[in-house]
One Martini backbone bead per residue (centre of mass of N, CA, C, O) as a GRO file, in nm:
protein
  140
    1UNK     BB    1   9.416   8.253   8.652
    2UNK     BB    2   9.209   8.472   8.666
    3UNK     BB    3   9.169   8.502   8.991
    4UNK     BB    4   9.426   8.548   9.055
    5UNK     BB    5   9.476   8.794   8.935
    6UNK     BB    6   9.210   8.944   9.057
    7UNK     BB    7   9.342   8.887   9.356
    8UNK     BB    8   9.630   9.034   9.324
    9UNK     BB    9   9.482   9.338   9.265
   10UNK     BB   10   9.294   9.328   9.522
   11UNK     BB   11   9.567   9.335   9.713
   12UNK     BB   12   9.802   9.537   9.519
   13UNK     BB   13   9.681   9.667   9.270
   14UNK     BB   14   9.801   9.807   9.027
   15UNK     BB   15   9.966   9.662   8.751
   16UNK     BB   16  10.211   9.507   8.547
   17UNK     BB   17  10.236   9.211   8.355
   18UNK     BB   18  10.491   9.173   8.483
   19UNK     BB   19  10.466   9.170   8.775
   20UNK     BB   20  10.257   8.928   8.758
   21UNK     BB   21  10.434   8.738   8.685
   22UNK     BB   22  10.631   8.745   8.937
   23UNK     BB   23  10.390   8.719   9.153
   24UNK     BB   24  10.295   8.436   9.056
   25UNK     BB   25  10.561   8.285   9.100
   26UNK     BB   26  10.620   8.349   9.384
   27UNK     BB   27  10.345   8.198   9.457
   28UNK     BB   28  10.393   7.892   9.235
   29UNK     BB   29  10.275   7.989   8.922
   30UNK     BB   30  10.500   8.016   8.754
   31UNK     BB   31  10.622   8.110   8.442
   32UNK     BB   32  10.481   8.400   8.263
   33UNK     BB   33  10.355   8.581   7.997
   34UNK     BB   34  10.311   8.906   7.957
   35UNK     BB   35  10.120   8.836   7.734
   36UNK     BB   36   9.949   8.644   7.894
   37UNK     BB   37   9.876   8.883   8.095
   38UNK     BB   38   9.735   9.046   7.920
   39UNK     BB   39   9.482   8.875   7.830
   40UNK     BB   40   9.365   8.829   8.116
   41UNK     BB   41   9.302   9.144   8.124
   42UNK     BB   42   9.109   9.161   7.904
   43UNK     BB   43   8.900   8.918   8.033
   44UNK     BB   44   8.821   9.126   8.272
   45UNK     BB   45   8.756   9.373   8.119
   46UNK     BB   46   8.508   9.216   7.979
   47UNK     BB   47   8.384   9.115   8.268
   48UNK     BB   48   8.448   9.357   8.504
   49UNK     BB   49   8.666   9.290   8.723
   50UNK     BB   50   8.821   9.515   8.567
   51UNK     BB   51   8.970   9.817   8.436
   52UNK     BB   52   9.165   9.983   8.238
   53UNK     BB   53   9.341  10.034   8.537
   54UNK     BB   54   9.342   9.787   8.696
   55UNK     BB   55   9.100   9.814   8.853
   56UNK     BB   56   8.822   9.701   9.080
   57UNK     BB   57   8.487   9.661   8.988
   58UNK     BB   58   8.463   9.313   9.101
   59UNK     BB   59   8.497   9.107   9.323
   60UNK     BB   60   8.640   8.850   9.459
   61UNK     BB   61   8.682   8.513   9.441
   62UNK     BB   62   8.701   8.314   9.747
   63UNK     BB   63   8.789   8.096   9.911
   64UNK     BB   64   8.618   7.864  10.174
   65UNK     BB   65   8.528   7.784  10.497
   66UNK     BB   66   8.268   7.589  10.713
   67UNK     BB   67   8.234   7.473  11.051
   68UNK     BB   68   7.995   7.269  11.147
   69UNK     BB   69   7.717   7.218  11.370
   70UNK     BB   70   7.527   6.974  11.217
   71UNK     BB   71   7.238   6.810  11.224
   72UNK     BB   72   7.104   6.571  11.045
   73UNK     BB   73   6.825   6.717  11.000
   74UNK     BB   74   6.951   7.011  10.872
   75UNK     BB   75   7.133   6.961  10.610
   76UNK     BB   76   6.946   7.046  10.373
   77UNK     BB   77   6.895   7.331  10.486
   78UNK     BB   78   7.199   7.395  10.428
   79UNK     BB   79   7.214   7.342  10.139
   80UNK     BB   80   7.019   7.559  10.027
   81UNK     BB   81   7.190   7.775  10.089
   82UNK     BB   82   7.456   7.709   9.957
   83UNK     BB   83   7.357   7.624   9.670
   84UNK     BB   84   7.240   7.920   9.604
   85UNK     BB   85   7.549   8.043   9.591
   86UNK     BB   86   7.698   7.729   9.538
   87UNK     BB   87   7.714   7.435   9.327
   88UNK     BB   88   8.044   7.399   9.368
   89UNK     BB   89   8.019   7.257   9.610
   90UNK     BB   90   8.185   7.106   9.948
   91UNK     BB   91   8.075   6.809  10.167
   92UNK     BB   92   8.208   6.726  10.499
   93UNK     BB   93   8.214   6.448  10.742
   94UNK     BB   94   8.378   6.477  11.066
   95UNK     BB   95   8.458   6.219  11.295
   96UNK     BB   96   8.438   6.219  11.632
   97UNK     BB   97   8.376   6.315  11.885
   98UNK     BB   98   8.250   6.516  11.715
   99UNK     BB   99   8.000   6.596  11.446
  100UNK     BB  100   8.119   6.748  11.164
  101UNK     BB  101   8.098   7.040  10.906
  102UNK     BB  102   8.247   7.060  10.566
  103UNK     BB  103   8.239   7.375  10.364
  104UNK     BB  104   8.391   7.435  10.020
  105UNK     BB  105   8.347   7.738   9.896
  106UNK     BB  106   8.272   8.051   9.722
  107UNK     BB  107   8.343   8.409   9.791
  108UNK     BB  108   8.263   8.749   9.914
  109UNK     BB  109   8.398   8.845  10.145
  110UNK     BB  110   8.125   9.018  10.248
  111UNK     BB  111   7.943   8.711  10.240
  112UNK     BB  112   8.034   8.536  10.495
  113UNK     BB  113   7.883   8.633  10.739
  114UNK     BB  114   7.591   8.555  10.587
  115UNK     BB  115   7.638   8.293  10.558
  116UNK     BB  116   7.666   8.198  10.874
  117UNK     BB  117   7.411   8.321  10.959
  118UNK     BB  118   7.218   8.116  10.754
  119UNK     BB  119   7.300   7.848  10.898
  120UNK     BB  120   7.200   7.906  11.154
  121UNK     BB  121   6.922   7.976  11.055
  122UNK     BB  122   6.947   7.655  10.941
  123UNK     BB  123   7.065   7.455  11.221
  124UNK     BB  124   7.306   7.527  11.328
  125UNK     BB  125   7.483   7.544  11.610
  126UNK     BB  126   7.753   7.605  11.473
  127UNK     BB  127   7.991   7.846  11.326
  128UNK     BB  128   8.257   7.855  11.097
  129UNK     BB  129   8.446   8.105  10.931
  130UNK     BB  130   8.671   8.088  10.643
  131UNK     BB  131   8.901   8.298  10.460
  132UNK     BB  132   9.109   8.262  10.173
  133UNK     BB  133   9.324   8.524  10.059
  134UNK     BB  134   9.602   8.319  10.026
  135UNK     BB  135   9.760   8.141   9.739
  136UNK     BB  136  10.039   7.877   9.743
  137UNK     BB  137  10.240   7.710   9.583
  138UNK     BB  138  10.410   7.379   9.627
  139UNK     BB  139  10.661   7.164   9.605
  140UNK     BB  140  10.754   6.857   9.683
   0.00000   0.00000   0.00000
């Protein structure tokens, strides 16, 4: 939950506790006590990505999906590139009419780019970067 709010902050600008609690909410992420959203940002404050007065210190990290047309020959190097910068990445292989593959990391905004770059530049034939903004959970 330290993400969400790190990056509910990110979106939305400062607020306070009650707030977070109900955007929280709103998002499908239950109902959460302020005191416990007190914690979460002194926690956030303690590691840097937020100050004193709930401004944004380090960006946050948001999920990613990268859609890659990728020869099997290349896929190793293609894996050390983003091994490289998120070791709790997860690729799968789609095959249909052409064989794609999906890659499933954490980035920063301003990182996705130069990930989809570092991929073309090491094998992958064509490259989709999609960055997951907003995340809600919703029940079935």
């Amino acid at each position: 939950m330290l993400d969400e709010v790190h990056r509910l902050l990110a979106d939305e600008g400062p607020m306070g506790p009650g707030v977070i609690a109900r955007r929280l909410e709103a998002r499908g992420f239950g109902r959460r006590r302020p005191s416990t959203i007190q914690t979460w940002l002194k926690q956030l404050e303690r590691d840097g990505r937020i100050t004193a007065d709930r401004r944004i210190g380090i960006p946050p990290l948001y999920p990613a999906y990268l859609l890659l047309d990728l020869p099997e020959l290349r896929r190793g190097d293609v894996m050390r590139v983003i091994s490289a910068r998120d070791p709790n990445y997860a690729m799968e292989t789609v095959t249909s009419i052409a064989t794609s593959t999906i890659v499933r990391t954490t980035c920063r905004q301003a990182e996705l780019e130069r990930i989809r770059e570092e991929c073309l530049a090491n094998g992958a034939i064509d490259a989709k970067a999609l960055l997951v903004l907003r995340t809600e959970r919703r029940s079935a």
